[in-house]
Coordinates of C-alpha atoms and ligand atoms in Angstrom, one line a residue:
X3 CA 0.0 0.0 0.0
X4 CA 1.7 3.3 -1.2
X5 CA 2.0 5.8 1.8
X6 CA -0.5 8.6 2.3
X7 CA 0.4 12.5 1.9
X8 CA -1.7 15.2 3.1
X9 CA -1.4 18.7 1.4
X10 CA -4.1 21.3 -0.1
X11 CA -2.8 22.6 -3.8
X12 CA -4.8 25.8 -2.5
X13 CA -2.8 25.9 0.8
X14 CA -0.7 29.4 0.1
X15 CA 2.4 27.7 1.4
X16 CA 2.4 25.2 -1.0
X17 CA 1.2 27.2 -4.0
X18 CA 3.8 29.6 -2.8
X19 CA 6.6 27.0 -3.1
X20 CA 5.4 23.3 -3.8
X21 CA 8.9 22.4 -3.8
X22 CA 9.5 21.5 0.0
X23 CA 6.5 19.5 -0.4
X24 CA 7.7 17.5 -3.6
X25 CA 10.9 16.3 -2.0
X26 CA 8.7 15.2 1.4
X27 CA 6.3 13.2 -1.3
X28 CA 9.4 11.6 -4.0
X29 CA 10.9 10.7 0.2
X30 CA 7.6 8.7 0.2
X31 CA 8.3 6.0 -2.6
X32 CA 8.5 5.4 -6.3
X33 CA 4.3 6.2 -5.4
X34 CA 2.3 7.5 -2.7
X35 CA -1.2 9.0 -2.4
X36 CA -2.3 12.2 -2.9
X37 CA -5.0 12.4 0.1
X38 CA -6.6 15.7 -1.6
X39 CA -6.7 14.6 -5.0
X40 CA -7.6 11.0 -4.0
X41 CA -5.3 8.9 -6.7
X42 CA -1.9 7.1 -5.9
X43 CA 0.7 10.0 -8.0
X44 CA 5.1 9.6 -8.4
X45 CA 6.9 12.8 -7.8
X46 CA 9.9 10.7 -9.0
X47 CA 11.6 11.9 -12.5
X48 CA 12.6 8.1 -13.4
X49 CA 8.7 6.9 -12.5
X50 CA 6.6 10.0 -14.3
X51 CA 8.6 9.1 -17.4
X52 CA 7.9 5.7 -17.4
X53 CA 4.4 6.3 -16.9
X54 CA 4.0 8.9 -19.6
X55 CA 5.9 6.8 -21.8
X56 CA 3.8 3.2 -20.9
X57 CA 0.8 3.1 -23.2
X58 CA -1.2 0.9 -20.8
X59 CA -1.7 4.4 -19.5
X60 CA -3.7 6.7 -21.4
X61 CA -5.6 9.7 -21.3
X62 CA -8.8 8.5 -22.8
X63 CA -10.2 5.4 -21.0
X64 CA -14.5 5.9 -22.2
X65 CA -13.5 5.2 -25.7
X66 CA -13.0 1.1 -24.3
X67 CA -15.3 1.2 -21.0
X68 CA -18.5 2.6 -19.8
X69 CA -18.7 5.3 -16.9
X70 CA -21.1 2.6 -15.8
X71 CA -18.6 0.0 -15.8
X72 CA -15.9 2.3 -14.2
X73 CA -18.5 2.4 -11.1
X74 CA -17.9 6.6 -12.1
X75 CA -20.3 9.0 -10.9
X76 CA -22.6 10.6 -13.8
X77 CA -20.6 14.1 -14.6
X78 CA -22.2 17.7 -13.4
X79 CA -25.3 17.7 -16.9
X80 CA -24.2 21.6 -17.2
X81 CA -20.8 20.3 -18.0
X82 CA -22.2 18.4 -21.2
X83 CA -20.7 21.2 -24.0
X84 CA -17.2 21.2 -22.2
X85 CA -17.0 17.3 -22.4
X86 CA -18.4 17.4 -25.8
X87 CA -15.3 19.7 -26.8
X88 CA -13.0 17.9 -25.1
X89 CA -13.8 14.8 -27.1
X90 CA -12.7 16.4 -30.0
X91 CA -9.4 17.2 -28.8
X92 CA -5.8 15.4 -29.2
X93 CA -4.8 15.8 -25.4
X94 CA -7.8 13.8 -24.4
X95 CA -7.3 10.9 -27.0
X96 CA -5.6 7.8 -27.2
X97 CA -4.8 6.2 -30.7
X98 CA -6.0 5.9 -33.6
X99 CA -8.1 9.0 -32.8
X100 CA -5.0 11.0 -31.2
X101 CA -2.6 9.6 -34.3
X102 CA -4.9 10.5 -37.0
X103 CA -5.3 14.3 -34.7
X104 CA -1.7 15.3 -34.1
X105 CA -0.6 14.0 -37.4
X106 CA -2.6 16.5 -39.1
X107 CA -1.7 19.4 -36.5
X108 CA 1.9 18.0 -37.2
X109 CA 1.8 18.7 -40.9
X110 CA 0.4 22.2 -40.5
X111 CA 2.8 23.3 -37.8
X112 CA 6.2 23.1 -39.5
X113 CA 9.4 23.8 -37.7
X114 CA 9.6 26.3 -40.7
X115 CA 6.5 27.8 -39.7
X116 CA 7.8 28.4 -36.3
X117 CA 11.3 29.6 -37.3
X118 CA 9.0 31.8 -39.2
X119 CA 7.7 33.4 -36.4
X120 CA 11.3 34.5 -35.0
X121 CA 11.8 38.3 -36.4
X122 CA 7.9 38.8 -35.2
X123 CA 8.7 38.0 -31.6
X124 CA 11.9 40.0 -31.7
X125 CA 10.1 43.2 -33.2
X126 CA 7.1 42.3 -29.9
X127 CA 9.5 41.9 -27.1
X128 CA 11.5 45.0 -27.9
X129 CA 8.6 47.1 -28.6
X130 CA 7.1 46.0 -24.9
X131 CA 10.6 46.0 -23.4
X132 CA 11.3 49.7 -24.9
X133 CA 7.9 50.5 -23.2
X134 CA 9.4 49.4 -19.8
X135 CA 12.4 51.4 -19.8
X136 CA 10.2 54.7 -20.8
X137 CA 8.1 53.7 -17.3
X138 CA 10.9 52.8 -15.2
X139 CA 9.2 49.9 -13.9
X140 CA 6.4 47.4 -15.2
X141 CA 4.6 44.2 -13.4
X142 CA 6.7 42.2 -15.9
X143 CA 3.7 39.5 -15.9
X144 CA 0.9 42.1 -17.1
X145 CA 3.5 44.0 -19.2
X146 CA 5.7 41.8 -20.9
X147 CA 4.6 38.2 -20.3
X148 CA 1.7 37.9 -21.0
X149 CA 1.2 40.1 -24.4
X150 CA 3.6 37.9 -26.2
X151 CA 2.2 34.3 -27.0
X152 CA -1.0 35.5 -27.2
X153 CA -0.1 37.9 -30.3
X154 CA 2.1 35.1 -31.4
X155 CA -0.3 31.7 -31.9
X156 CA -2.8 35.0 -32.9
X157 CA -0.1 35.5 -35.8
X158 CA 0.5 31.5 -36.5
X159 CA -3.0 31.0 -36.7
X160 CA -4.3 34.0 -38.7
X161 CA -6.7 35.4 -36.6
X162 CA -6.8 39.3 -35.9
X163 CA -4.5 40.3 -32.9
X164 CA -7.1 42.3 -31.6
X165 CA -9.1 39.6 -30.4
X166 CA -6.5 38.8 -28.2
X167 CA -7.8 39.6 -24.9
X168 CA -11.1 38.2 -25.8
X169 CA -9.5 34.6 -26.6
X170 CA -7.5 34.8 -23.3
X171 CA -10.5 35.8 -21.2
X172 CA -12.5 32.6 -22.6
X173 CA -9.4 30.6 -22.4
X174 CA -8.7 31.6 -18.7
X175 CA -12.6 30.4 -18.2
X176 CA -12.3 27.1 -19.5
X177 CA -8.7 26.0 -18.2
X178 CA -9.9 27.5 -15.1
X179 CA -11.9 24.1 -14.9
X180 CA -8.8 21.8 -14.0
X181 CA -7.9 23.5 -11.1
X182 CA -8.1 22.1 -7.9
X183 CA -11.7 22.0 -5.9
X184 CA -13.9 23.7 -9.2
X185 CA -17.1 24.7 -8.0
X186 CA -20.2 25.2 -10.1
X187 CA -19.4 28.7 -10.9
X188 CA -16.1 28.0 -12.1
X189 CA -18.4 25.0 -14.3
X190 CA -21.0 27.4 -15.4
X191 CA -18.3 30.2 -16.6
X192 CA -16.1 27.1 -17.9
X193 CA -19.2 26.3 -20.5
X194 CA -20.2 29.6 -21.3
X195 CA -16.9 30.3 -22.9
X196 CA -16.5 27.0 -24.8
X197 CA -19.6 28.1 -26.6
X198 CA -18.7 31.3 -27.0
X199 CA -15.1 30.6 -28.4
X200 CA -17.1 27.6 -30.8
X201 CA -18.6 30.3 -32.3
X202 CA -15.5 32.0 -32.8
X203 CA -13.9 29.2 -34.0
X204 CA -17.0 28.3 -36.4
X205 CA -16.4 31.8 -38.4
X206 CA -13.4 32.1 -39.0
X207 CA -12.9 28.6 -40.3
X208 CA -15.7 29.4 -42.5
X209 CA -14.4 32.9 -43.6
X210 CA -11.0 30.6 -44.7
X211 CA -13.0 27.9 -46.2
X212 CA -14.2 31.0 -48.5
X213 CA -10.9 33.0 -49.0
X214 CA -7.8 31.0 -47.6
X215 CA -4.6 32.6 -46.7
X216 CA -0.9 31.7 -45.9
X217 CA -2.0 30.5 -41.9
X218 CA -2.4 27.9 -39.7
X219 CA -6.2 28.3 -40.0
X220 CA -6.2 27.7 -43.6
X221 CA -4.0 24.7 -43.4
X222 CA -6.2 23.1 -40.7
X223 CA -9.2 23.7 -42.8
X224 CA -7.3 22.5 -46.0
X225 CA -6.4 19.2 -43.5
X226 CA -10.2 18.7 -42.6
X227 CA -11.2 18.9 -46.2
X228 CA -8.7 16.4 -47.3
X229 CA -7.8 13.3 -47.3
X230 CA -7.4 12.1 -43.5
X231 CA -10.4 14.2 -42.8
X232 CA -10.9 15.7 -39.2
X233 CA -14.5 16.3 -38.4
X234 CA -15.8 20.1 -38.0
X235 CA -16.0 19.3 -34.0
X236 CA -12.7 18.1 -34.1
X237 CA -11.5 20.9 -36.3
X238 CA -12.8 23.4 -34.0
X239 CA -11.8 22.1 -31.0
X240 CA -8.2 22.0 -32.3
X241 CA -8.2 25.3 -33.0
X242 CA -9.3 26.3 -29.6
X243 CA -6.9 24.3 -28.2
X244 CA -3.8 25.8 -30.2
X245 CA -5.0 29.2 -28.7
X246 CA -5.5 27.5 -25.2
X247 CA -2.4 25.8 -24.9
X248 CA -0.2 28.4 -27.4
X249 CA -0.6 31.0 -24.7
X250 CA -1.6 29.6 -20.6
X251 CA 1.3 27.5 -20.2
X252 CA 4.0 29.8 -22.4
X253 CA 2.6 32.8 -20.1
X254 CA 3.5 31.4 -17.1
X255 CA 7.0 29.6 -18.5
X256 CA 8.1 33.2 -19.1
X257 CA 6.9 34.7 -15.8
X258 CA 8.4 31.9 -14.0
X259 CA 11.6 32.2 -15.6
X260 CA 12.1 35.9 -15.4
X261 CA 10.9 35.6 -11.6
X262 CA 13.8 32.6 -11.5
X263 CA 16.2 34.6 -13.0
X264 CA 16.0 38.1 -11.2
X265 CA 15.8 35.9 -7.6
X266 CA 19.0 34.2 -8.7
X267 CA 20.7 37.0 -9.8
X268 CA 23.1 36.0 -12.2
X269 CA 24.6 38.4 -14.4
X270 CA 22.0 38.3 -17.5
X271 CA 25.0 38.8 -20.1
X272 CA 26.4 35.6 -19.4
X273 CA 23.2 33.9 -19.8
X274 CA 22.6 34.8 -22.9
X275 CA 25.6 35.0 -24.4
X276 CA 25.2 33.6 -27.4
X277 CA 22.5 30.6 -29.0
X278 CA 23.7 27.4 -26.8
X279 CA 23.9 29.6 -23.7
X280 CA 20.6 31.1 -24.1
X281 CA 19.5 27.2 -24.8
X282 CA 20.8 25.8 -21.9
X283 CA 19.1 28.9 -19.7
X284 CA 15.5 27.9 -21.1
X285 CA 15.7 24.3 -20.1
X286 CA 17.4 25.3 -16.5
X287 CA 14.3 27.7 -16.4
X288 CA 11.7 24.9 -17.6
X289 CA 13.3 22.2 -15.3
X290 CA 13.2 24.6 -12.3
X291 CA 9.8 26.1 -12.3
X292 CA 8.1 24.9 -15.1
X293 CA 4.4 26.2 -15.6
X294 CA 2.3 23.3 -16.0
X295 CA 2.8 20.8 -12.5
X296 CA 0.7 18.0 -12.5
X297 CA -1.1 15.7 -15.6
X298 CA -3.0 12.4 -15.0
X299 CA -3.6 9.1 -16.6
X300 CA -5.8 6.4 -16.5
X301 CA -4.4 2.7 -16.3
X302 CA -6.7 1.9 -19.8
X303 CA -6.6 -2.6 -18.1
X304 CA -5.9 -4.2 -15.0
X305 CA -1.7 -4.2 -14.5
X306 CA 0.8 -4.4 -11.8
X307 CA 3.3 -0.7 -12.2
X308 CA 6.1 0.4 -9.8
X309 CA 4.8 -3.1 -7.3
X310 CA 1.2 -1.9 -7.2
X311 CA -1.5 -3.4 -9.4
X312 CA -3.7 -0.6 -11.0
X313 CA -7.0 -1.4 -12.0
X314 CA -8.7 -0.5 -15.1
X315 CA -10.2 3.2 -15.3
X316 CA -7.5 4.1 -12.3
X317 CA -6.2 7.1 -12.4
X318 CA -2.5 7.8 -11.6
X319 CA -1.0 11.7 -10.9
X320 CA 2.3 12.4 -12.6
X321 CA 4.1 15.6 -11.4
X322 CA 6.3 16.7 -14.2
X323 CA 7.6 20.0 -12.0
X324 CA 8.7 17.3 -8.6
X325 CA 10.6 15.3 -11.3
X326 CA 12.5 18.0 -12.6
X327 CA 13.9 18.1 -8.7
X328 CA 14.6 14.7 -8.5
X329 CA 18.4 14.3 -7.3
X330 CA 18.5 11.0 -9.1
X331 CA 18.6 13.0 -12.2
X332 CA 19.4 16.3 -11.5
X333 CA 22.4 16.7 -8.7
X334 CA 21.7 19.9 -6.3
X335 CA 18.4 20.2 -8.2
X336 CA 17.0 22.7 -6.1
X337 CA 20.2 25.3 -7.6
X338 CA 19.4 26.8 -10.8
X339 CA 22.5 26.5 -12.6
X340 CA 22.0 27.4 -16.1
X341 CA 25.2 26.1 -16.8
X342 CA 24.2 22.3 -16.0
X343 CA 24.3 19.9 -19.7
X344 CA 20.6 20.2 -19.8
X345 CA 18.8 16.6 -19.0
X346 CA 15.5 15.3 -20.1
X347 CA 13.5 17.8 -18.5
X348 CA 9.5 16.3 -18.0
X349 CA 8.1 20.0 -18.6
X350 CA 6.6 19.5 -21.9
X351 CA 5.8 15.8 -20.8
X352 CA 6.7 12.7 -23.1
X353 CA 5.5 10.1 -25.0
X354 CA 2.7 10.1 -27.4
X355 CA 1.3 13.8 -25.9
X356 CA 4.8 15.3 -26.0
X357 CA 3.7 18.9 -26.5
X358 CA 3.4 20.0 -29.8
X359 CA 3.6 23.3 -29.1
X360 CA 7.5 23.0 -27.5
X361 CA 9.6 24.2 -30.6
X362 CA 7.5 27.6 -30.5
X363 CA 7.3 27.8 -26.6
X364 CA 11.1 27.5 -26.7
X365 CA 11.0 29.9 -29.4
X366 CA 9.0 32.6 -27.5
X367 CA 11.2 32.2 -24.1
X368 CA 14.7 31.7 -26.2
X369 CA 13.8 35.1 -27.7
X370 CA 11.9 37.4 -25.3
X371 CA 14.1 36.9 -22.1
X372 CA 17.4 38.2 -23.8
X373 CA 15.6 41.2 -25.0
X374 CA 14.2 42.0 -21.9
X375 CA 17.6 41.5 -20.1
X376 CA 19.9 43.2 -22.9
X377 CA 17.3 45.8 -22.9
X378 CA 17.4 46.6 -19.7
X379 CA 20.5 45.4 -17.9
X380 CA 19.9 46.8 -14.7
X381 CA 16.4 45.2 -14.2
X382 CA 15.5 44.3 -10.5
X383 CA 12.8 43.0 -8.9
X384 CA 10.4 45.4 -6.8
X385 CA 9.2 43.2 -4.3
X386 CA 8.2 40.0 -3.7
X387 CA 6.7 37.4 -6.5
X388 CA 2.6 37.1 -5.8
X389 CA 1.9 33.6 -6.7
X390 CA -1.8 32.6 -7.9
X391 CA -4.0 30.4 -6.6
X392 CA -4.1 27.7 -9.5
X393 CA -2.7 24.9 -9.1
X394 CA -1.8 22.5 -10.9
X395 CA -1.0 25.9 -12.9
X396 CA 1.8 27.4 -11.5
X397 CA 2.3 31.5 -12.2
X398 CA 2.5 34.6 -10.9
X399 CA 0.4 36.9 -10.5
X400 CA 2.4 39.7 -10.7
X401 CA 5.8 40.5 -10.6
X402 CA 6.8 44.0 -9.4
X403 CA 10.4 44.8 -11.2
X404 CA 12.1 48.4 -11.5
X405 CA 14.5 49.4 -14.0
X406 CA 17.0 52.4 -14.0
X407 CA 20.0 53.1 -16.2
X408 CA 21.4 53.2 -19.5
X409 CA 19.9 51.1 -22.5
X410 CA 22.0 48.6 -24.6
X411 CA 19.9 47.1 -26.5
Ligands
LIG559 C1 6.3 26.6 -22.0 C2 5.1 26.4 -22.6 C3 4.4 25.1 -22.6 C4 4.4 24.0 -21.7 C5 5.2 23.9 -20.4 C6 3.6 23.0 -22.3 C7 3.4 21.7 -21.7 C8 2.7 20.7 -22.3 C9 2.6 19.4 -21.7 C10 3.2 19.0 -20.4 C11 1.8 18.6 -22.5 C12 1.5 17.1 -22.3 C13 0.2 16.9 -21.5 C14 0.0 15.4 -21.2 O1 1.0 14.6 -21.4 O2 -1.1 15.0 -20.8 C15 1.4 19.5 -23.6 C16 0.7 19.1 -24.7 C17 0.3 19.9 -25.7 N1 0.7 21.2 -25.9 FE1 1.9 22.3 -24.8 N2 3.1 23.4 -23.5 C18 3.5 24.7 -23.7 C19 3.3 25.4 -24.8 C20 2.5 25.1 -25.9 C21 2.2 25.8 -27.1 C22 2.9 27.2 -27.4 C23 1.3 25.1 -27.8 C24 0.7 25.4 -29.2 C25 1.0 26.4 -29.9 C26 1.0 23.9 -27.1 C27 0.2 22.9 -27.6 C28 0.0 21.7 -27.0 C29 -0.8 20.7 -27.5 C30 -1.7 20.8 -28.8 C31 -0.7 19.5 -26.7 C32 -1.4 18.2 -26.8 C33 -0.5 17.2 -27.5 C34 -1.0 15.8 -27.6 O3 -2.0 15.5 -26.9 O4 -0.5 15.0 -28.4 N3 1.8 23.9 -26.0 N4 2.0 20.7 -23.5

């Protein structure tokens, strides 16, 4: 029987700093269970990649079992549009569904498509970083972190960069419903914005079915009319999820890092003096603190893992942040030391759901915290990090930093 651990994800101390707790729960086994939650979970790097890797665990377990069979509970009836949407969606799918899904996102995302994306990002960080230096000081979260991957999967997709704040708003609405202890509201605002950003979706795929263009969009569209075929649902809900998941999570891995890097600080020159060195201080950044802490599986048949026999439909927690702090992989992993050979960091995950999104999120963070630090070399923070009350996102809420002296950028 895996031991027992005790610990609310809305507790401030652990949102705060979950790290002190992580090293108490890897201290408890290869598993242990996460009392709140109420599912066995490994906070051990060797174990979360195994698990993510081992495809008797998956993501999607109704597509082979009945809730009924499960023994699960009905789910909330108001909740019916979000589930719907999620159906249609790679992260919740297993194979052939989640094959024939990413393959398609696959083709239409190139790596050239990304590397296309470079001289915008530049032109956005120095624009919000010149901004900053005018003002002295910023909240680097409202000011600089969070305006850039939003304008930037805007961009790669090919809808108007105005919307922007809309998409967020609904997208902070519906990813607001996998945080801990959701309550109805949180379910009743979650829905509301999944039909609203449908609708959203639904037009401008139709205005590319009409007139396409040299995007994302129209490449989807031209996937869902070809061969392989996605269906509209599926085509929609793909396209909210690039605009979920191409801004949340790439948010928070630049506020985290920045928050990292002025707590540490390092002299900014060094790390960034050239391409490796700026490479090496992303993954340091996104082993440290990465944004996104825990993602879950269900064991899809009956099978012994780690010593402990999982039944089908069980689910098992997998904290990607605790194994990025695992000495067994990382020595003295609780010092960021951008100068360590960076290891298989669990931040984007692995196996079949490796994040898609990962060349352009490395993108975004391998260009907007140089600029930010060349542009203003004297940057400091302002007071203490304000953490939010998330979890399993972890981000700041703000982040107070002041600026004075000369410009080199
Ligand atoms: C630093 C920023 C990011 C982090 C830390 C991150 C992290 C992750 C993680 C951990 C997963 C796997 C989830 C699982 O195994 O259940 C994932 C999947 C995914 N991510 Fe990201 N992500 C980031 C940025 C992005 C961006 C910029 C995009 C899109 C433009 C994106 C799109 C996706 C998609 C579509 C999936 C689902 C892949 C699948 O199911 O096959 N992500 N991400």
């Amino acid at each position: 029987m895996p031991a027992r651990f005790a610990c609310s994800p809305r507790d401030p101390e652990f949102f705060r700093d979950p790290y002190p707790a992580y090293r108490a729960m890897r201290d408890l086994g290869d598993l242990f269970v996460w009392k709140d939650y109420g599912f066995v979970c490994s906070a051990r790097h060797g174990v979360v990649g195994a698990a993510l890797r081992d495809r008797r665990f998956g993501r999607d377990i109704l597509d082979r079992a009945s809730r009924e069979d499960l023994g699960w509970p009905a789910p909330s009836p108001g909740l019916a549009p979000f589930l719907a949407f999620e159906r249609g969606s790679m992260l919740e799918r297993e194979p052939p569904a989640h094959t024939r899904l990413r393959g398609l996102v696959n083709r239409a995302f190139t790596a050239r498509a990304v590397e296309g994306l470079r001289p915008a990002i530049v032109r956005l960080a120095e624009t919000l970083a010149d901004a900053i230096a005018r003002q002295g000081g910023a909240d680097l979260i409202a000011d600089f972190a969070a305006p850039i991957p939003v304008a930037v999967i805007c961009g790669l997709l090919g809808v108007p960069v105005e919307d922007g704040p809309q998409l967020v708003a609904w997208s902070h609405d519906m990813v607001a419903i996998y945080q801990f202890g959701a309550d109805p509201a949180v379910e009743a605002a979650c829905v509301a914005a999944t039909l609203a950003f449908q609708d959203y979706a639904r037009s401008a795929i139709a205005a590319r079915r009409v007139r396409p263009r040299d995007d994302l969009l129209s490449a989807l569209v031209a996937a869902r009319d070809g061969a392989d075929r996605l269906s509209e649902e599926e085509l929609v809900t793909t396209v909210i999820l690039l605009l979920n998941a191409g801004h949340e999570a790439t948010v928070h891995a630049i506020g985290n890092a920045l928050a990292v890097i002025l707590a540490a600080g390092l002299d900014p020159s060094g790390l960034f003096a050239d391409a490796d060195a700026t490479g090496r201080t992303v993954e340091e950044c996104l082993r440290f603190d990465p944004p996104l802490h825990l993602f879950t599986r269900y064991a899809l048949e009956d099978f012994v893992f780690c010593g402990r026999s999982f039944a089908r439909g069980e689910k098992i927690g997998l904290l990607l942040a605790a194994a990025g702090r695992d000495p067994d992989r990382f020595p003295l992993p609780d010092r960021f030391d951008p100068t360590r050979a960076p290891g298989p960091h669990l931040a984007f995950g692995a196996g079949i759901h490796f994040c898609v999104g990962a060349p352009l999120a490395r993108l975004e963070l391998a260009v907007a915290l140089p600029v930010l630090f060349n542009r203003l070399p004297g940057l400091r923070l302002a007071g203490p990090p304000v953490w939010r009350d998330s979890y399993h996102f972890r981000g700041l809420e703000r982040l107070d930093a002041v600026w004075s002296g000369g410009r080199t950028g």
